[in-house]
Coordinates of C-alpha atoms (C1' of nucleotides) in Angstrom, one line a residue:
Chain H
M1 CA 124.9 114.1 124.5
A2 CA 123.4 111.9 127.1
A3 CA 123.1 108.1 127.4
K4 CA 124.9 106.9 130.4
R5 CA 125.5 103.2 130.5
S6 CA 124.3 103.1 134.1
G7 CA 124.3 99.5 135.4
R8 CA 121.2 99.7 137.5
S9 CA 119.6 102.6 139.3
K10 CA 119.4 102.0 143.0
R11 CA 116.2 102.6 144.8
G12 CA 115.3 99.8 147.0
I13 CA 114.7 101.6 150.3
N14 CA 111.3 103.0 149.6
E15 CA 109.7 100.9 147.0
R16 CA 106.5 101.4 148.9
L17 CA 106.4 104.9 147.5
Q18 CA 105.2 103.2 144.3
P19 CA 101.5 102.6 145.3
L20 CA 101.1 99.9 142.7
Q21 CA 99.1 102.2 140.5
E22 CA 100.0 100.0 137.5
P23 CA 99.0 96.3 137.7
R24 CA 102.3 95.3 136.1
S25 CA 104.9 97.8 137.2
E26 CA 107.5 97.7 134.6
P27 CA 111.1 97.6 135.6
P28 CA 113.0 100.8 134.9
L29 CA 114.2 101.5 131.4
S30 CA 117.8 100.4 130.6
R31 CA 119.9 100.1 127.5
E32 CA 119.7 96.3 127.8
R33 CA 115.9 96.2 128.1
I34 CA 115.6 98.5 125.2
V35 CA 117.9 96.4 123.0
A36 CA 116.2 93.2 124.0
T37 CA 112.8 94.6 123.2
A38 CA 114.0 96.1 119.9
V39 CA 115.2 92.6 118.9
E40 CA 111.8 91.2 119.7
L41 CA 110.1 93.9 117.7
L42 CA 112.4 93.4 114.8
D43 CA 111.9 89.7 114.8
A44 CA 108.2 90.1 114.9
Q45 CA 107.7 93.1 112.5
G46 CA 110.8 93.5 110.4
V47 CA 113.0 96.5 109.9
D48 CA 110.1 98.8 109.0
G49 CA 108.2 97.5 112.0
L50 CA 110.6 99.0 114.5
T51 CA 109.5 102.5 115.4
M52 CA 110.4 104.4 118.4
R53 CA 106.7 104.7 119.3
R54 CA 106.1 101.0 119.2
L55 CA 109.3 100.3 121.1
A56 CA 108.2 102.7 123.8
D57 CA 104.8 101.1 123.9
R58 CA 106.2 97.7 124.4
L59 CA 108.4 99.0 127.2
G60 CA 105.6 100.8 128.8
S61 CA 107.3 104.1 128.6
G62 CA 107.1 107.4 126.8
V63 CA 108.8 107.8 123.4
M64 CA 111.2 110.4 124.5
S65 CA 112.4 108.5 127.5
L66 CA 114.2 106.2 125.1
Y67 CA 116.5 109.0 124.0
W68 CA 118.0 109.2 127.4
H69 CA 119.5 105.7 126.9
V70 CA 120.3 105.6 123.2
D71 CA 121.5 108.4 120.9
N72 CA 119.0 107.9 118.1
K73 CA 117.2 105.2 116.1
E74 CA 120.4 104.2 114.3
D75 CA 122.0 103.5 117.6
V76 CA 119.2 101.1 118.4
F77 CA 119.8 99.2 115.1
D78 CA 123.5 99.0 115.8
L79 CA 123.0 97.7 119.3
A80 CA 120.4 95.2 118.3
L81 CA 122.6 94.0 115.4
D82 CA 125.6 93.4 117.6
S83 CA 123.6 91.7 120.3
V84 CA 122.5 89.0 117.8
L85 CA 125.8 88.1 116.3
E86 CA 127.7 86.6 119.2
Y87 CA 129.7 83.4 118.4
R88 CA 129.9 80.8 121.1
G89 CA 132.7 78.7 119.5
P90 CA 132.8 75.2 117.9
P91 CA 130.9 72.4 119.6
Q92 CA 134.0 70.4 120.5
I93 CA 137.7 70.8 120.2
A94 CA 140.0 69.6 117.5
Q95 CA 138.4 69.9 114.2
D96 CA 140.1 70.1 110.9
W97 CA 140.3 73.6 109.4
R98 CA 137.5 73.0 106.9
G99 CA 135.2 71.8 109.6
E100 CA 135.9 74.8 111.7
V101 CA 135.4 77.3 108.8
V102 CA 132.1 75.6 107.9
H103 CA 130.9 75.7 111.5
V104 CA 131.7 79.4 111.8
L105 CA 129.9 80.3 108.6
E106 CA 126.9 78.0 109.2
D107 CA 126.4 79.4 112.7
W108 CA 126.8 82.9 111.3
R109 CA 124.2 82.2 108.7
A110 CA 121.9 80.6 111.2
S111 CA 122.1 83.5 113.6
M112 CA 121.2 85.9 110.8
L113 CA 118.3 83.8 109.6
R114 CA 117.0 83.6 113.1
H115 CA 116.8 87.4 112.9
P116 CA 116.3 88.1 109.2
W117 CA 116.6 91.8 109.5
S118 CA 120.2 91.5 110.7
A119 CA 121.4 90.2 107.3
T120 CA 120.3 93.3 105.4
L121 CA 121.5 95.6 108.2
L122 CA 125.0 94.2 108.7
P123 CA 126.7 95.4 105.5
R124 CA 125.6 99.0 106.0
R125 CA 126.5 99.5 109.6
A126 CA 129.8 99.6 111.3
L127 CA 131.4 96.3 112.3
G128 CA 130.7 95.5 115.9
P129 CA 133.0 93.5 118.2
N130 CA 131.2 90.2 117.5
I131 CA 131.7 90.4 113.8
L132 CA 135.3 91.4 114.2
G133 CA 135.8 88.4 116.5
R134 CA 134.5 86.1 113.8
L135 CA 136.8 87.6 111.2
E136 CA 139.7 87.2 113.6
L137 CA 138.9 83.6 114.1
L138 CA 138.6 82.9 110.4
S139 CA 141.8 84.6 109.7
K140 CA 143.7 82.6 112.2
T141 CA 142.2 79.3 111.0
L142 CA 143.0 80.0 107.4
S143 CA 146.6 81.0 108.2
R144 CA 147.1 77.9 110.3
A145 CA 145.6 75.8 107.4
G146 CA 148.4 76.9 105.1
V147 CA 146.7 79.5 103.0
A148 CA 149.4 81.8 101.7
D149 CA 149.6 85.1 103.6
A150 CA 149.0 87.0 100.4
D151 CA 145.7 85.1 99.8
V152 CA 144.2 85.2 103.3
N153 CA 142.5 88.5 102.9
A154 CA 141.0 87.7 99.6
A155 CA 139.9 84.3 101.0
I156 CA 138.2 85.9 103.9
W157 CA 136.4 88.4 101.7
S158 CA 135.3 85.6 99.5
L159 CA 133.8 83.8 102.4
W160 CA 132.2 87.1 103.7
N161 CA 130.7 87.8 100.3
Y162 CA 129.4 84.3 100.0
V163 CA 127.7 84.2 103.5
M164 CA 126.3 87.7 103.1
G165 CA 124.9 87.0 99.6
A166 CA 123.5 83.7 100.6
T167 CA 121.9 85.0 103.8
I168 CA 120.5 88.2 102.4
T169 CA 119.0 86.3 99.5
R170 CA 117.5 83.6 101.7
A171 CA 116.1 86.1 104.2
S172 CA 114.5 88.1 101.4
F173 CA 112.9 85.3 99.5
D174 CA 110.8 83.6 102.1
L175 CA 108.0 86.0 101.8
S176 CA 104.4 85.2 101.1
D177 CA 103.0 82.2 99.3
D178 CA 101.3 84.6 96.9
D179 CA 104.7 85.9 95.8
R180 CA 105.9 82.4 95.3
A181 CA 102.9 81.4 93.2
A182 CA 103.2 84.6 91.2
A183 CA 106.8 84.0 90.5
Q184 CA 106.2 80.5 89.4
Q185 CA 103.4 81.6 87.2
R186 CA 105.5 84.3 85.7
L187 CA 108.3 81.9 85.0
T188 CA 106.2 79.3 83.3
R189 CA 104.6 82.0 81.3
L190 CA 108.0 83.1 80.0
S191 CA 109.4 79.6 79.7
E192 CA 110.2 80.0 76.1
R193 CA 112.4 83.0 76.9
Y194 CA 114.4 81.2 79.6
P195 CA 114.4 77.6 78.7
T196 CA 117.5 76.5 80.6
I197 CA 116.6 77.8 84.0
E198 CA 113.1 76.7 83.5
R199 CA 114.2 73.2 82.8
S200 CA 116.6 73.0 85.7
R201 CA 114.0 74.4 88.0
L202 CA 116.5 76.9 89.3
L203 CA 114.0 79.1 91.0
L204 CA 111.9 76.3 92.5
D205 CA 114.6 74.5 94.5
N206 CA 113.8 75.0 98.2
D207 CA 116.9 73.2 99.7
W208 CA 118.6 76.4 100.8
D209 CA 120.6 74.7 103.5
G210 CA 122.0 72.1 101.1
A211 CA 122.7 74.7 98.4
F212 CA 124.6 76.8 101.0
K213 CA 126.7 73.9 102.0
N214 CA 127.4 72.7 98.5
G215 CA 128.4 76.2 97.3
L216 CA 130.6 76.6 100.3
G217 CA 132.2 73.3 99.4
F218 CA 133.1 74.6 95.9
L219 CA 134.6 77.8 97.4
L220 CA 136.6 75.9 100.0
D221 CA 137.9 73.6 97.2
G222 CA 139.1 76.6 95.4
L223 CA 140.7 78.0 98.6
S224 CA 142.5 74.9 99.7
P225 CA 146.3 75.3 99.5
K226 CA 147.5 73.5 96.4
Chain D
M1 CA 93.5 99.9 88.9
A2 CA 94.9 102.3 86.3
A3 CA 98.4 102.7 84.9
K4 CA 98.2 102.1 81.2
R5 CA 101.5 101.6 79.5
S6 CA 100.6 104.1 76.8
G7 CA 103.5 104.5 74.3
R8 CA 103.1 108.1 73.6
S9 CA 100.1 110.4 73.7
K10 CA 99.2 111.8 70.4
R11 CA 98.5 115.4 70.1
G12 CA 100.4 117.1 67.3
I13 CA 97.6 118.7 65.5
N14 CA 97.0 121.6 67.8
E15 CA 100.2 122.2 69.8
R16 CA 99.6 125.9 69.4
L17 CA 96.9 125.5 72.0
Q18 CA 99.7 125.5 74.6
P19 CA 100.4 129.3 74.7
L20 CA 103.9 128.8 76.1
Q21 CA 102.8 129.9 79.5
E22 CA 105.8 128.1 81.0
P23 CA 109.3 129.0 79.8
R24 CA 110.2 125.3 79.7
S25 CA 107.1 123.4 78.9
E26 CA 107.7 119.9 80.2
P27 CA 106.8 117.0 78.0
P28 CA 103.8 115.0 79.4
L29 CA 104.3 112.5 82.1
S30 CA 105.0 108.9 81.0
R31 CA 106.1 105.8 82.7
E32 CA 109.5 106.0 80.9
R33 CA 110.1 109.6 82.0
I34 CA 109.2 108.8 85.6
V35 CA 111.5 105.8 85.7
A36 CA 114.4 107.7 84.2
T37 CA 114.0 110.5 86.6
A38 CA 113.7 108.1 89.5
V39 CA 117.0 106.5 88.5
E40 CA 118.6 110.0 88.4
L41 CA 117.2 110.8 91.8
L42 CA 118.3 107.4 93.3
D43 CA 121.8 107.9 91.9
A44 CA 121.9 111.4 93.4
Q45 CA 120.3 110.9 96.7
G46 CA 120.2 107.2 97.5
V47 CA 117.2 105.0 98.5
D48 CA 116.0 107.3 101.2
G49 CA 116.4 110.3 98.8
L50 CA 113.6 109.1 96.5
T51 CA 110.3 110.5 97.6
M52 CA 107.3 110.9 95.5
R53 CA 107.3 114.6 96.3
R54 CA 110.9 115.1 95.1
L55 CA 110.2 112.9 92.0
A56 CA 107.2 115.0 91.1
D57 CA 109.2 118.2 91.6
R58 CA 111.9 117.1 89.2
L59 CA 109.3 116.2 86.7
G60 CA 107.5 119.5 87.0
S61 CA 104.2 117.8 88.0
G62 CA 102.0 117.3 91.0
V63 CA 102.6 114.4 93.3
M64 CA 99.4 112.6 92.7
S65 CA 99.8 112.7 88.9
L66 CA 102.6 110.0 89.3
Y67 CA 100.0 107.6 90.6
W68 CA 98.3 107.5 87.2
H69 CA 101.4 105.9 85.7
V70 CA 102.7 103.7 88.5
D71 CA 100.8 101.8 91.2
N72 CA 102.8 103.0 94.2
K73 CA 106.3 103.7 95.3
E74 CA 107.3 100.1 95.3
D75 CA 106.4 100.0 91.7
V76 CA 108.8 102.8 91.0
F77 CA 111.6 100.9 92.7
D78 CA 110.9 97.8 90.7
L79 CA 110.9 99.6 87.4
A80 CA 114.0 101.6 88.2
L81 CA 115.8 98.4 89.3
D82 CA 115.0 96.5 86.2
S83 CA 115.9 99.4 83.9
V84 CA 119.4 99.4 85.3
L85 CA 120.3 95.7 85.0
E86 CA 120.3 95.2 81.2
Y87 CA 123.1 93.0 79.8
R88 CA 124.5 93.9 76.4
G89 CA 126.6 90.7 75.9
P90 CA 130.3 90.0 75.8
P91 CA 132.6 92.4 73.9
Q92 CA 133.5 89.9 71.2
I93 CA 132.7 86.4 70.2
A94 CA 134.4 83.2 71.1
Q95 CA 135.6 83.4 74.7
D96 CA 136.4 80.4 76.9
W97 CA 133.7 79.7 79.5
R98 CA 135.7 81.2 82.4
G99 CA 136.2 84.4 80.5
E100 CA 132.5 84.6 79.7
V101 CA 131.4 84.0 83.3
V102 CA 133.8 86.5 84.6
H103 CA 132.6 89.1 82.1
V104 CA 128.9 88.5 83.0
L105 CA 129.6 88.9 86.7
E106 CA 132.0 91.9 86.4
D107 CA 129.5 93.7 84.2
W108 CA 126.8 92.8 86.7
R109 CA 128.8 94.2 89.5
A110 CA 129.7 97.3 87.6
S111 CA 126.1 98.0 86.7
M112 CA 125.1 97.8 90.3
L113 CA 127.9 99.9 91.5
R114 CA 127.1 102.6 89.0
H115 CA 123.7 102.7 90.8
P116 CA 124.6 101.6 94.3
W117 CA 121.0 101.5 95.5
S118 CA 120.3 98.7 93.1
A119 CA 122.5 96.2 95.0
T120 CA 120.5 96.5 98.2
L121 CA 117.2 96.5 96.3
L122 CA 117.7 93.5 94.1
P123 CA 117.5 90.7 96.6
R124 CA 114.2 91.9 98.1
R125 CA 112.3 92.5 94.9
A126 CA 111.0 90.2 92.3
L127 CA 113.4 89.0 89.6
G128 CA 112.9 91.1 86.5
P129 CA 113.5 90.0 82.9
N130 CA 117.0 91.3 82.8
I131 CA 118.2 89.3 85.8
L132 CA 116.5 86.2 84.5
G133 CA 118.3 86.7 81.2
R134 CA 121.6 86.8 83.0
L135 CA 120.8 83.6 85.0
E136 CA 119.8 81.9 81.7
L137 CA 123.1 82.9 80.1
L138 CA 125.1 81.7 83.1
S139 CA 123.2 78.4 83.1
K140 CA 123.9 77.7 79.5
T141 CA 127.6 78.6 79.8
L142 CA 128.2 76.4 82.8
S143 CA 126.4 73.5 81.2
R144 CA 128.4 73.9 78.0
A145 CA 131.6 74.0 80.0
G146 CA 131.0 70.5 81.3
V147 CA 129.6 71.2 84.8
A148 CA 127.5 68.3 85.9
D149 CA 123.8 68.9 85.6
A150 CA 123.4 68.1 89.3
D151 CA 125.9 70.9 90.1
V152 CA 124.7 73.6 87.8
N153 CA 122.1 75.1 90.1
A154 CA 124.4 75.1 93.1
A155 CA 127.1 76.6 91.0
I156 CA 124.8 79.4 89.8
W157 CA 123.6 80.2 93.3
S158 CA 127.2 80.3 94.5
L159 CA 128.0 82.9 91.8
W160 CA 124.9 84.8 92.7
N161 CA 125.7 84.8 96.4
Y162 CA 129.2 85.9 95.7
V163 CA 128.3 88.8 93.4
M164 CA 125.5 90.0 95.7
G165 CA 127.6 89.8 98.8
A166 CA 130.5 91.5 97.2
T167 CA 128.5 94.3 95.6
I168 CA 126.3 95.0 98.6
T169 CA 129.3 95.2 100.8
R170 CA 131.2 97.4 98.4
A171 CA 128.2 99.7 97.8
S172 CA 127.6 100.1 101.5
F173 CA 131.2 100.7 102.6
D174 CA 132.1 103.7 100.6
L175 CA 130.5 106.2 102.9
S176 CA 132.1 109.2 104.4
D177 CA 135.8 109.7 105.2
D178 CA 134.7 110.3 108.8
D179 CA 133.4 106.8 109.0
R180 CA 136.6 105.4 107.5
A181 CA 138.7 107.4 110.0
A182 CA 136.5 106.3 112.9
A183 CA 136.7 102.6 111.8
Q184 CA 140.5 102.8 111.6
Q185 CA 140.7 104.5 115.0
R186 CA 138.4 101.9 116.6
L187 CA 140.4 99.1 115.1
T188 CA 143.8 100.3 116.2
R189 CA 142.3 101.0 119.6
L190 CA 141.3 97.4 119.8
S191 CA 144.3 95.9 118.2
E192 CA 145.1 93.7 121.1
R193 CA 141.7 92.0 120.8
Y194 CA 142.0 91.4 117.1
P195 CA 145.7 91.0 116.4
T196 CA 145.5 88.9 113.2
I197 CA 143.1 91.0 111.2
E198 CA 144.9 94.1 112.5
R199 CA 148.3 92.8 111.2
S200 CA 146.9 91.7 107.8
R201 CA 145.2 95.1 107.5
L202 CA 142.1 93.3 106.4
L203 CA 139.8 96.3 106.8
L204 CA 142.1 98.8 105.2
D205 CA 142.6 97.2 101.8
N206 CA 141.0 99.4 99.2
D207 CA 141.5 97.2 96.1
W208 CA 137.9 96.1 95.8
D209 CA 138.1 95.3 92.2
G210 CA 141.2 93.1 92.6
A211 CA 139.7 91.3 95.6
F212 CA 136.5 90.7 93.6
K213 CA 138.4 89.1 90.8
N214 CA 140.7 87.1 93.0
G215 CA 137.8 85.7 95.1
L216 CA 135.9 84.9 91.9
G217 CA 139.0 83.0 90.7
F218 CA 138.9 80.9 93.8
L219 CA 135.3 80.1 93.3
L220 CA 135.7 79.2 89.6
D221 CA 138.6 77.0 90.6
G222 CA 136.3 75.1 92.8
L223 CA 133.6 74.9 90.2
S224 CA 135.8 73.7 87.3
P225 CA 134.8 70.2 86.3
K226 CA 137.4 67.8 87.5
Chain Y
dA1 C1' 77.0 120.3 67.0
dC2 C1' 76.9 118.2 71.4
dG3 C1' 77.2 115.3 75.2
dA4 C1' 79.7 111.3 76.9
dT5 C1' 83.9 109.0 77.8
dG6 C1' 88.3 108.3 79.3
dA7 C1' 93.1 110.0 79.8
dC8 C1' 95.5 112.7 82.7
dT9 C1' 96.6 116.4 86.4
dC10 C1' 96.5 118.1 90.9
dG11 C1' 95.1 120.2 95.9
dT12 C1' 93.7 118.9 100.2
dG13 C1' 93.8 116.1 104.0
dC14 C1' 95.0 112.0 107.1
dG15 C1' 97.7 109.3 110.0
dA16 C1' 102.1 107.8 110.4
dC17 C1' 107.2 108.8 111.3
dG18 C1' 111.9 110.7 114.0
dT19 C1' 113.2 113.8 117.3
dA20 C1' 114.2 118.8 119.4
dC21 C1' 112.7 121.2 123.3
dG22 C1' 111.6 122.0 127.8
dA23 C1' 109.0 121.0 131.8
dG24 C1' 108.4 117.9 135.0
dT25 C1' 109.7 114.0 139.2
dC26 C1' 112.6 112.1 142.6
dA27 C1' 116.9 110.3 145.3
dT28 C1' 121.0 111.9 146.9
dC29 C1' 124.4 114.9 149.0
dG30 C1' 126.6 119.2 151.0
Chain O
dC1 C1' 117.2 123.1 153.0
dG2 C1' 118.7 124.0 148.5
dA3 C1' 121.1 122.2 144.6
dT4 C1' 122.4 118.6 141.5
dG5 C1' 121.9 115.2 138.3
dA6 C1' 119.4 111.0 136.7
dC7 C1' 115.5 110.0 134.4
dT8 C1' 110.6 110.5 132.3
dC9 C1' 107.4 112.4 129.3
dG10 C1' 103.9 115.8 126.5
dT11 C1' 103.9 118.8 122.9
dA12 C1' 105.3 120.4 118.5
dC13 C1' 107.5 120.6 113.9
dG14 C1' 108.6 119.0 109.5
dT15 C1' 108.4 115.1 106.7
dC16 C1' 106.6 111.0 104.6
dG17 C1' 103.1 107.8 101.4
dC18 C1' 99.0 108.0 99.5
dA19 C1' 93.3 108.1 99.5
dC20 C1' 89.9 110.9 97.6
dG21 C1' 87.6 113.7 94.6
dA22 C1' 87.5 117.6 91.7
dG23 C1' 89.2 119.5 88.0
dT24 C1' 91.0 119.9 82.4
dC25 C1' 91.1 118.4 77.8
dA26 C1' 91.0 115.5 73.3
dT27 C1' 88.4 112.3 71.1
dC28 C1' 84.3 110.1 69.2
dG29 C1' 79.5 108.4 68.4
dT30 C1' 75.4 110.2 67.2

DNA sequence: ACGATGACTCGTGCGACGTACGAGTCATCG
DNA sequence: CGATGACTCGTACGTCGCACGAGTCATCGT
């Protein structure tokens, strides 16, 4: 019931009334500062690492002060997620449609991997303006490329599914070396039950970027207008 | 440091020592009973709905008794997840490879949608035997279909990504009608910013099953050996 | 027949968590 | 000068996972 979006509170006349009691006098709270700090915290500690108490600590404020600027913790997640998914456009003009689609999706994946918590968050929160912008761009590109109108939506969802699956998997699997060692041990121990994937070293391939590009190539082959 | 896997405790000789003090005398705790009840609870209340207290309540036991049979709460998730992802094989023998792949993946998706919490859990937990079995089967099928050895792993990860993305998205988006109404409202309010996806009604299509099959068709087209 | 052992259950307590509530502080304006 | 509204914050409540240690009971070696 609160949460103004308040650009900047205006004091300025009597700053001297703050007798520098704190060595580093924090700037006043604001939605932007909260969101930026939340992103920092999420990057550093993951989804479970973001608590309102820690967020307030980093901001040098009390916990309940945050609730003046945001509705609740879910709101913080939504704002942080959206702030991270901006698309700045292709590097130069005049690409072919495949190049453009690949660039949008690789940039999307890269943004989410830079903030791994965002990948697991995106599917379960509302679509913010930045994601809608990306979908709009994809839609226009595919249409212009000659994909039949009846196929465009299915094509977009295929691409969405592919990026989400790839990124969530990638972001979830780069845990500790212990886990990696344990997984390898388990697999070789069970190699007689899973001979094919053991032989092809399916679970040991670390070229995630290459696999992403190759698989996307397959999908675009299937999507190309005949 | 505990947690035997104990098939079944053997009493039997002197059951009469239990003087039916409880109208419904619960069977003793066991790993299987805990996992089955955890699945029930997860189905009913979702990931956040599973707490050790509620689980113990449903089992008619104390909270700490659970910790004799499982290591911790994560262990409960792992066991519940694995118990839900069994594959029973294709309905009849002798399908073409496309039919077999489609069946594995549709069954996979269906299993996860029957237990929506499993989709979001799978990518961030270790791969259990049932998932490995599915990957083994896919690997064999693709090889037999003539997919080049160098492409098989990329192909499998494409399929994995696609199923995971599709299922996680589907499982996360069937929330309340309020959300759906709010989303539609938001979209039409912003229709001038996103004209293409508004016109194609991208976000309003509810034929998830059809979209899954169509998109999978695109991907398999791209994977077919030339 | 008896004491030891181990399987299993459970109550209490600790330190987190999100956030409702209400009491503060302070600049601004009539 | 008194009121208003923007903003901050301390306290409190109910919930969570789980560590710890004290129980109960069947079984077995002697």
